[in-house]
Short mmCIF file of C-alpha atoms in Angstrom, two decimals:
data_model
loop_
_atom_site.label_atom_id
_atom_site.label_comp_id
_atom_site.label_asym_id
_atom_site.label_seq_id
_atom_site.Cartn_x
_atom_site.Cartn_y
_atom_site.Cartn_z
CA UNK A 1 201.25 -27.99 337.51
CA UNK A 2 199.36 -26.63 339.94
CA UNK A 3 196.80 -23.84 339.07
CA UNK A 4 198.85 -21.27 341.08
CA UNK A 5 201.77 -21.89 338.72
CA UNK A 6 199.78 -21.30 335.79
CA UNK A 7 198.62 -17.98 336.82
CA UNK A 8 201.72 -16.68 337.82
CA UNK A 9 203.13 -17.67 334.40
CA UNK A 10 200.31 -15.80 332.76
CA UNK A 11 200.81 -12.77 334.52
CA UNK A 12 204.36 -12.24 333.73
CA UNK A 13 203.73 -12.85 330.02
CA UNK A 14 201.12 -10.05 329.99
CA UNK A 15 203.47 -7.85 332.01
CA UNK A 16 206.48 -8.35 329.38
CA UNK A 17 203.86 -7.35 326.76
CA UNK A 18 202.58 -4.24 328.27
CA UNK A 19 206.26 -3.00 329.06
CA UNK A 20 206.95 -3.81 325.06
CA UNK A 21 203.75 -1.62 323.93
CA UNK A 22 204.60 1.37 326.31
CA UNK A 23 208.54 1.42 325.15
CA UNK A 24 207.34 1.70 321.69
CA UNK A 25 205.04 4.45 322.04
CA UNK A 26 207.80 6.33 323.92
CA UNK A 27 210.31 5.93 320.96
CA UNK A 28 207.57 7.16 318.14
CA UNK A 29 206.77 10.34 320.51
CA UNK A 30 210.36 11.26 320.44
CA UNK A 31 211.09 11.05 316.25
CA UNK A 32 211.92 14.52 315.03
CA UNK A 33 209.47 15.74 312.08
CA UNK A 34 210.88 15.58 308.40
CA UNK A 35 213.00 18.52 306.99
CA UNK A 36 211.22 20.72 304.85
CA UNK A 37 211.91 19.88 300.98
CA UNK A 38 215.50 22.04 300.01
CA UNK A 39 215.68 20.80 296.70
CA UNK A 40 215.09 24.39 294.99
CA UNK A 41 216.74 26.54 292.77
CA UNK A 42 216.45 29.67 295.30
CA UNK A 43 216.63 29.60 298.95
CA UNK A 44 214.29 32.27 300.39
CA UNK A 45 216.38 34.29 303.27
CA UNK A 46 214.79 34.18 306.37
CA UNK A 47 213.52 37.20 308.16
CA UNK A 48 216.20 39.79 308.57
CA UNK A 49 217.13 40.80 312.21
CA UNK A 50 217.61 43.91 313.70
CA UNK A 51 221.22 44.10 312.30
CA UNK A 52 221.07 42.13 309.33
CA UNK A 53 221.16 43.86 305.71
CA UNK A 54 218.08 43.68 304.02
CA UNK A 55 219.35 44.19 300.55
CA UNK A 56 221.03 40.80 300.21
CA UNK A 57 220.31 39.23 297.11
CA UNK A 58 219.09 35.37 297.27
CA UNK A 59 221.67 32.78 296.76
CA UNK A 60 220.96 30.95 293.21
CA UNK A 61 222.49 27.36 294.07
CA UNK A 62 221.81 26.29 290.29
CA UNK A 63 224.43 28.80 288.98
CA UNK A 64 227.78 27.17 287.49
CA UNK A 65 230.86 26.93 289.48
CA UNK A 66 233.14 30.00 288.84
CA UNK A 67 235.86 27.88 287.54
CA UNK A 68 234.02 26.65 284.73
CA UNK A 69 234.76 28.24 281.70
CA UNK A 70 231.94 29.87 279.44
CA UNK A 71 231.03 27.62 276.13
CA UNK A 72 232.58 29.70 273.30
CA UNK A 73 230.62 30.41 270.25
CA UNK A 74 232.37 28.81 266.85
CA UNK A 75 233.96 31.64 265.15
CA UNK A 76 232.52 32.59 261.45
CA UNK A 77 235.05 31.84 258.77
CA UNK A 78 237.05 34.81 257.69
CA UNK A 79 236.66 35.94 254.16
CA UNK A 80 239.93 37.59 252.83
CA UNK A 81 239.57 41.12 252.00
CA UNK A 82 239.50 41.97 248.17
CA UNK A 83 242.66 43.41 246.47
CA UNK A 84 242.72 46.85 245.09
CA UNK A 85 244.55 46.61 241.65
CA UNK A 86 247.07 49.29 240.83
CA UNK A 87 245.69 52.29 238.54
CA UNK A 88 246.80 52.13 234.99
CA UNK A 89 248.28 55.64 235.16
CA UNK A 90 251.06 54.36 237.92
CA UNK A 91 251.40 50.81 236.08
CA UNK A 92 252.58 52.38 232.97
CA UNK A 93 254.89 54.39 234.72
CA UNK A 94 256.49 51.32 236.63
CA UNK A 95 256.57 49.24 233.39
CA UNK A 96 258.32 52.00 231.35
CA UNK A 97 261.03 52.10 233.98
CA UNK A 98 261.47 48.06 233.82
CA UNK A 99 261.39 48.26 230.29
CA UNK A 100 264.15 50.61 229.82
CA UNK A 101 266.40 48.87 232.31
CA UNK A 102 265.99 45.62 230.52
CA UNK A 103 266.00 46.72 226.67
CA UNK A 104 268.48 49.70 226.87
CA UNK A 105 271.32 47.95 225.50
CA UNK A 106 269.67 47.78 221.98
CA UNK A 107 269.61 51.41 221.90
CA UNK A 108 272.94 51.92 223.33
CA UNK A 109 274.64 49.82 220.84
CA UNK A 110 272.77 51.42 217.72
CA UNK A 111 273.70 55.15 219.31
CA UNK A 112 277.17 53.80 219.71
CA UNK A 113 277.52 53.12 216.02
CA UNK A 114 275.35 56.28 214.82
CA UNK A 115 277.52 58.36 216.61
CA UNK A 116 281.09 57.44 215.06
CA UNK A 117 283.20 60.19 213.21
CA UNK A 118 282.79 58.04 209.81
CA UNK A 119 279.74 56.04 208.96
CA UNK A 120 281.08 53.79 206.02
CA UNK A 121 279.50 50.69 204.95
CA UNK A 122 280.84 48.30 207.48
CA UNK A 123 279.15 50.09 210.01
CA UNK A 124 275.97 50.45 208.29
CA UNK A 125 276.21 46.59 208.24
CA UNK A 126 276.87 46.60 211.84
CA UNK A 127 273.77 48.69 212.25
CA UNK A 128 271.86 46.37 209.90
CA UNK A 129 273.04 43.29 212.38
CA UNK A 130 272.09 44.49 215.54
CA UNK A 131 268.47 45.71 214.29
CA UNK A 132 267.98 41.90 212.77
CA UNK A 133 269.22 40.79 216.10
CA UNK A 134 266.45 42.59 217.81
CA UNK A 135 264.09 40.32 215.64
CA UNK A 136 262.71 43.44 214.08
CA UNK A 137 262.72 41.35 210.77
CA UNK A 138 264.18 42.18 207.34
CA UNK A 139 261.95 44.34 205.53
CA UNK A 140 261.80 46.51 208.54
CA UNK A 141 265.37 46.70 209.03
CA UNK A 142 266.10 47.70 205.53
CA UNK A 143 263.57 50.88 205.96
CA UNK A 144 264.93 52.01 209.07
CA UNK A 145 268.50 51.73 207.44
CA UNK A 146 267.16 53.46 204.41
CA UNK A 147 265.87 56.33 206.60
CA UNK A 148 268.84 56.98 208.73
CA UNK A 149 271.04 56.95 205.61
CA UNK A 150 268.98 59.66 204.31
CA UNK A 151 268.85 61.69 207.72
CA UNK A 152 272.61 61.18 208.53
CA UNK A 153 274.01 62.19 205.51
CA UNK A 154 275.47 65.69 206.04
CA UNK A 155 273.61 68.25 203.76
CA UNK A 156 274.41 71.85 203.97
CA UNK A 157 276.58 71.18 207.10
CA UNK A 158 273.48 70.63 209.63
CA UNK A 159 273.78 66.94 210.62
CA UNK A 160 270.82 65.91 212.64
CA UNK A 161 271.12 64.33 216.23
CA UNK A 162 272.11 60.40 216.04
CA UNK A 163 269.54 59.85 218.96
CA UNK A 164 266.57 62.21 217.53
CA UNK A 165 267.07 60.65 214.04
CA UNK A 166 267.04 56.87 215.35
CA UNK A 167 264.01 57.62 218.01
CA UNK A 168 262.02 59.15 214.96
CA UNK A 169 262.70 56.18 212.70
CA UNK A 170 262.07 53.79 215.12
CA UNK A 171 258.76 55.15 216.33
CA UNK A 172 257.67 55.34 212.42
CA UNK A 173 258.38 51.72 212.43
CA UNK A 174 255.99 50.76 215.54
CA UNK A 175 253.39 53.14 214.03
CA UNK A 176 251.96 55.25 216.89
CA UNK A 177 249.03 55.73 214.82
CA UNK A 178 247.81 52.21 215.28
CA UNK A 179 244.41 52.14 217.27
CA UNK A 180 245.45 50.43 220.47
CA UNK A 181 242.17 50.86 222.36
CA UNK A 182 240.58 47.73 224.12
CA UNK A 183 237.10 47.13 222.80
CA UNK A 184 235.73 45.86 226.09
CA UNK A 185 232.23 47.58 225.80
CA UNK A 186 229.37 45.84 223.95
CA UNK A 187 226.12 47.71 222.73
CA UNK A 188 222.48 47.50 222.88
CA UNK A 189 222.85 46.48 226.65
CA UNK A 190 225.17 43.68 226.05
CA UNK A 191 228.76 43.10 227.57
CA UNK A 192 231.83 43.45 225.64
CA UNK A 193 233.04 39.81 225.20
CA UNK A 194 237.04 39.60 224.85
CA UNK A 195 238.28 36.40 223.51
CA UNK A 196 241.42 35.18 224.71
CA UNK A 197 243.79 32.83 222.59
CA UNK A 198 246.95 31.53 222.35
CA UNK A 199 249.47 28.60 222.56
CA UNK A 200 250.25 26.59 225.99
CA UNK A 201 252.79 28.34 227.74
CA UNK A 202 252.29 31.66 226.66
CA UNK A 203 250.98 33.41 229.53
CA UNK A 204 247.45 33.33 228.56
CA UNK A 205 245.80 32.42 231.97
CA UNK A 206 247.67 34.74 233.87
CA UNK A 207 247.17 37.57 231.24
CA UNK A 208 243.27 36.89 231.59
CA UNK A 209 243.38 37.39 234.98
CA UNK A 210 245.65 40.81 234.97
CA UNK A 211 243.24 41.83 232.55
CA UNK A 212 240.56 41.65 234.61
CA UNK A 213 242.27 43.38 237.45
CA UNK A 214 242.83 46.54 234.78
CA UNK A 215 239.06 46.74 234.37
CA UNK A 216 238.39 46.43 238.07
CA UNK A 217 240.65 49.36 238.70
CA UNK A 218 238.37 51.27 236.31
CA UNK A 219 235.67 50.47 237.71
CA UNK A 220 234.32 47.88 235.53
CA UNK A 221 231.93 44.64 236.28
CA UNK A 222 233.59 41.41 234.87
CA UNK A 223 233.09 37.84 234.41
CA UNK A 224 235.61 35.55 233.45
CA UNK A 225 234.56 32.08 231.56
CA UNK A 226 236.99 29.21 232.13
CA UNK A 227 236.71 27.47 228.83
CA UNK A 228 240.06 25.79 229.10
CA UNK A 229 238.53 22.72 230.36
CA UNK A 230 241.26 20.56 229.19
CA UNK A 231 243.83 21.56 231.94
CA UNK A 232 242.44 21.45 235.55
CA UNK A 233 244.86 23.63 236.73
CA UNK A 234 244.16 26.68 234.11
CA UNK A 235 240.64 26.60 235.90
CA UNK A 236 241.50 26.71 239.32
CA UNK A 237 244.15 29.44 238.63
CA UNK A 238 241.55 31.52 237.15
CA UNK A 239 239.00 31.08 239.92
CA UNK A 240 242.07 32.38 242.09
CA UNK A 241 242.56 35.24 240.06
CA UNK A 242 238.91 36.03 240.21
CA UNK A 243 238.51 35.67 243.83
CA UNK A 244 241.40 38.14 244.31
CA UNK A 245 239.37 41.04 242.83
CA UNK A 246 236.11 39.92 243.26
CA UNK A 247 234.70 38.81 239.97
CA UNK A 248 232.55 35.81 239.11
CA UNK A 249 234.10 32.80 237.63
CA UNK A 250 232.10 30.35 235.37
CA UNK A 251 233.77 27.05 235.14
CA UNK A 252 232.83 23.50 234.31
CA UNK A 253 233.98 20.00 235.06
CA UNK A 254 237.12 18.98 233.61
CA UNK A 255 236.82 17.78 230.23
CA UNK A 256 233.61 19.66 229.57
CA UNK A 257 232.70 21.17 226.07
CA UNK A 258 234.84 24.43 226.14
CA UNK A 259 232.28 25.80 223.73
CA UNK A 260 229.37 25.06 226.38
CA UNK A 261 231.37 26.76 229.09
CA UNK A 262 231.87 29.99 226.99
CA UNK A 263 228.41 30.26 225.96
CA UNK A 264 227.45 29.89 229.69
CA UNK A 265 229.86 32.34 230.77
CA UNK A 266 228.86 34.85 228.11
CA UNK A 267 224.93 34.17 229.20
CA UNK A 268 225.81 34.94 232.39
CA UNK A 269 227.14 38.11 231.56
CA UNK A 270 224.39 39.31 229.79
CA UNK A 271 221.62 37.99 232.43
CA UNK A 272 223.78 40.04 235.29
CA UNK A 273 224.67 43.13 232.82
CA UNK A 274 227.95 42.96 233.51
CA UNK A 275 230.30 45.26 231.54
CA UNK A 276 232.40 43.04 230.11
CA UNK A 277 233.03 39.02 229.84
CA UNK A 278 236.69 37.68 229.25
CA UNK A 279 236.56 34.02 228.27
CA UNK A 280 240.13 31.95 228.53
CA UNK A 281 240.47 29.25 226.01
CA UNK A 282 242.76 26.38 225.79
CA UNK A 283 246.13 26.54 224.52
CA UNK A 284 245.93 25.56 220.99
CA UNK A 285 248.81 24.03 219.15
CA UNK A 286 248.74 25.70 215.70
CA UNK A 287 249.33 22.62 214.03
CA UNK A 288 246.67 21.02 215.03
CA UNK A 289 243.91 21.44 212.47
CA UNK A 290 240.93 19.78 214.71
CA UNK A 291 241.90 22.07 217.67
CA UNK A 292 241.94 25.16 215.98
CA UNK A 293 238.67 24.34 214.18
CA UNK A 294 237.28 24.03 217.68
CA UNK A 295 238.59 27.26 218.66
CA UNK A 296 236.70 28.67 215.81
CA UNK A 297 233.47 26.77 217.10
CA UNK A 298 234.15 28.72 220.48
CA UNK A 299 233.78 31.89 218.78
CA UNK A 300 230.73 31.07 216.99
CA UNK A 301 228.72 29.67 219.95
CA UNK A 302 229.61 32.87 222.05
CA UNK A 303 228.11 34.92 219.45
CA UNK A 304 224.76 33.44 219.63
CA UNK A 305 224.69 35.19 223.13
CA UNK A 306 226.79 38.70 222.06
CA UNK A 307 229.09 39.71 219.46
CA UNK A 308 232.74 39.10 220.25
CA UNK A 309 234.40 42.88 220.50
CA UNK A 310 237.85 41.82 220.91
CA UNK A 311 240.03 38.72 220.10
CA UNK A 312 243.42 39.15 221.99
CA UNK A 313 246.30 36.77 220.95
CA UNK A 314 248.86 35.97 223.72
CA UNK A 315 252.30 35.80 222.55
CA UNK A 316 255.48 34.92 224.49
CA UNK A 317 257.98 37.44 223.50
CA UNK A 318 260.71 35.09 223.89
CA UNK A 319 260.04 32.84 221.15
CA UNK A 320 261.13 35.47 218.66
CA UNK A 321 260.28 34.56 214.88
CA UNK A 322 258.39 31.32 216.05
CA UNK A 323 255.81 33.52 217.64
CA UNK A 324 255.27 35.13 213.90
CA UNK A 325 253.93 31.68 212.57
CA UNK A 326 251.64 31.16 215.75
CA UNK A 327 250.20 34.73 215.05
CA UNK A 328 249.90 33.99 211.41
CA UNK A 329 247.53 30.67 212.01
CA UNK A 330 245.44 31.89 214.87
CA UNK A 331 244.68 35.05 212.67
CA UNK A 332 243.35 32.93 210.01
CA UNK A 333 240.84 31.06 212.22
CA UNK A 334 239.55 33.84 214.87
CA UNK A 335 240.45 37.04 213.47
CA UNK A 336 242.89 38.58 215.82
CA UNK A 337 242.05 42.04 216.52
CA UNK A 338 245.32 42.69 219.07
CA UNK A 339 248.13 41.25 220.67
CA UNK A 340 249.44 40.94 224.06
CA UNK A 341 253.05 40.48 224.37
CA UNK A 342 254.24 38.59 227.52
CA UNK A 343 257.65 38.28 229.05
CA UNK A 344 258.94 41.13 227.26
CA UNK A 345 261.81 41.54 229.67
CA UNK A 346 265.66 41.37 229.59
CA UNK A 347 265.43 38.08 227.75
CA UNK A 348 263.07 38.74 225.04
CA UNK A 349 264.16 41.03 221.94
CA UNK A 350 262.01 44.20 221.71
CA UNK A 351 261.95 44.12 217.72
CA UNK A 352 259.31 41.44 218.08
CA UNK A 353 256.58 44.31 218.26
CA UNK A 354 257.43 45.71 215.02
CA UNK A 355 257.44 42.12 213.49
CA UNK A 356 254.16 40.91 214.59
CA UNK A 357 252.37 44.23 213.73
CA UNK A 358 253.95 44.14 210.22
CA UNK A 359 253.06 40.49 209.90
CA UNK A 360 249.54 40.73 211.15
CA UNK A 361 248.41 44.39 210.45
CA UNK A 362 247.03 44.27 214.11
CA UNK A 363 248.24 46.24 216.87
CA UNK A 364 250.10 45.20 220.17
CA UNK A 365 247.64 46.13 222.57
CA UNK A 366 249.05 45.04 226.10
CA UNK A 367 252.43 44.25 227.13
CA UNK A 368 253.87 42.32 230.18
CA UNK A 369 257.08 42.58 231.78
CA UNK A 370 256.83 40.50 234.98
CA UNK A 371 255.30 37.76 237.16
CA UNK A 372 253.67 40.50 239.39
CA UNK A 373 249.59 40.93 239.59
CA UNK A 374 249.91 44.10 237.97
CA UNK A 375 252.60 43.28 235.65
CA UNK A 376 250.60 44.44 232.51
CA UNK A 377 249.81 47.41 230.79
CA UNK A 378 248.66 49.34 227.65
CA UNK A 379 251.23 49.57 225.09
CA UNK A 380 252.49 53.02 224.33
CA UNK A 381 254.31 53.34 220.82
CA UNK A 382 256.58 56.49 221.99
CA UNK A 383 257.28 55.30 225.51
CA UNK A 384 258.11 51.74 224.21
CA UNK A 385 260.99 53.30 221.73
CA UNK A 386 261.80 55.63 224.58
CA UNK A 387 262.55 52.42 226.45
CA UNK A 388 264.64 50.72 223.89
CA UNK A 389 267.11 53.75 223.38
CA UNK A 390 267.78 53.67 227.61
#
């Protein structure tokens, strides 16, 4: 190749290189400057123009979209309101009315016999039968009949009214002079302690709950002891009664020594300064000597903390004379001071009140006539007799 050709080739290569360099410089000079950083929560508004509202607030880009619902706080668990038990006065009126409706047949039968024109021996035997059928008992029946014979005998032409004579004899039999006050107050700053005993099925645990309602209605502070540890349902049942009126229930595990639970309940009552401690015990069978001995142990252990001021025996009024056997055995073990007659409705015989008082020498203090929470009231002798007569 000649020198001229080589020179031309070199000039061409250098020219192409210069053209590429100039083109690159032109492209770099035309690139736009980088945008400012827009990743911020608030964009500052540009300076307002003459016809722009200067009060427009900045736009918050970090706010959640309007379609999203706010997160709801979990609701606190609702506490059921405490029940306000029915006052004792209104409870008594209602129970008397119910008793009158259920037991009126007994009184009407006696009044029909006593109102006959001629009271012969057959009539008096019929009167005795009515009294015995009502579970009044043989000795009490003879006492009533003898009293009525004397009063109904016409002397000097002035015969007493049959209803008045029968009422007075029955009131005398029920004995209104007996002290029926519940000993629910202690002494020396200690609470009153009520021990509730009775056989299974008599309504013992229910009675404890209803009694707590009566005391709460009288503005007294109460602690319940669930010492019926052999029956888990009894402990849960008593806890429910306590929750309804806002009283503390001291309980133990199933199978715990009942005396231990009773001791803890009374100790808790002493420490907290409550007015009354009510202890529910297991439903004892009166023919089980070991269980009855254990009931005596419960009472002895309780008295290491505070004296037992009341021992209430709960009897099912429908059991009749069988209830008297139960009453006799329980009174030998724990010195019963009062009786609670439950289920004293149409299926029960009112004379059981007389029989149990004569058997034990202690008064019937409370009666229950239904399943309602306030269907328990103090026993009143004269009101009871009026209800029997209808």
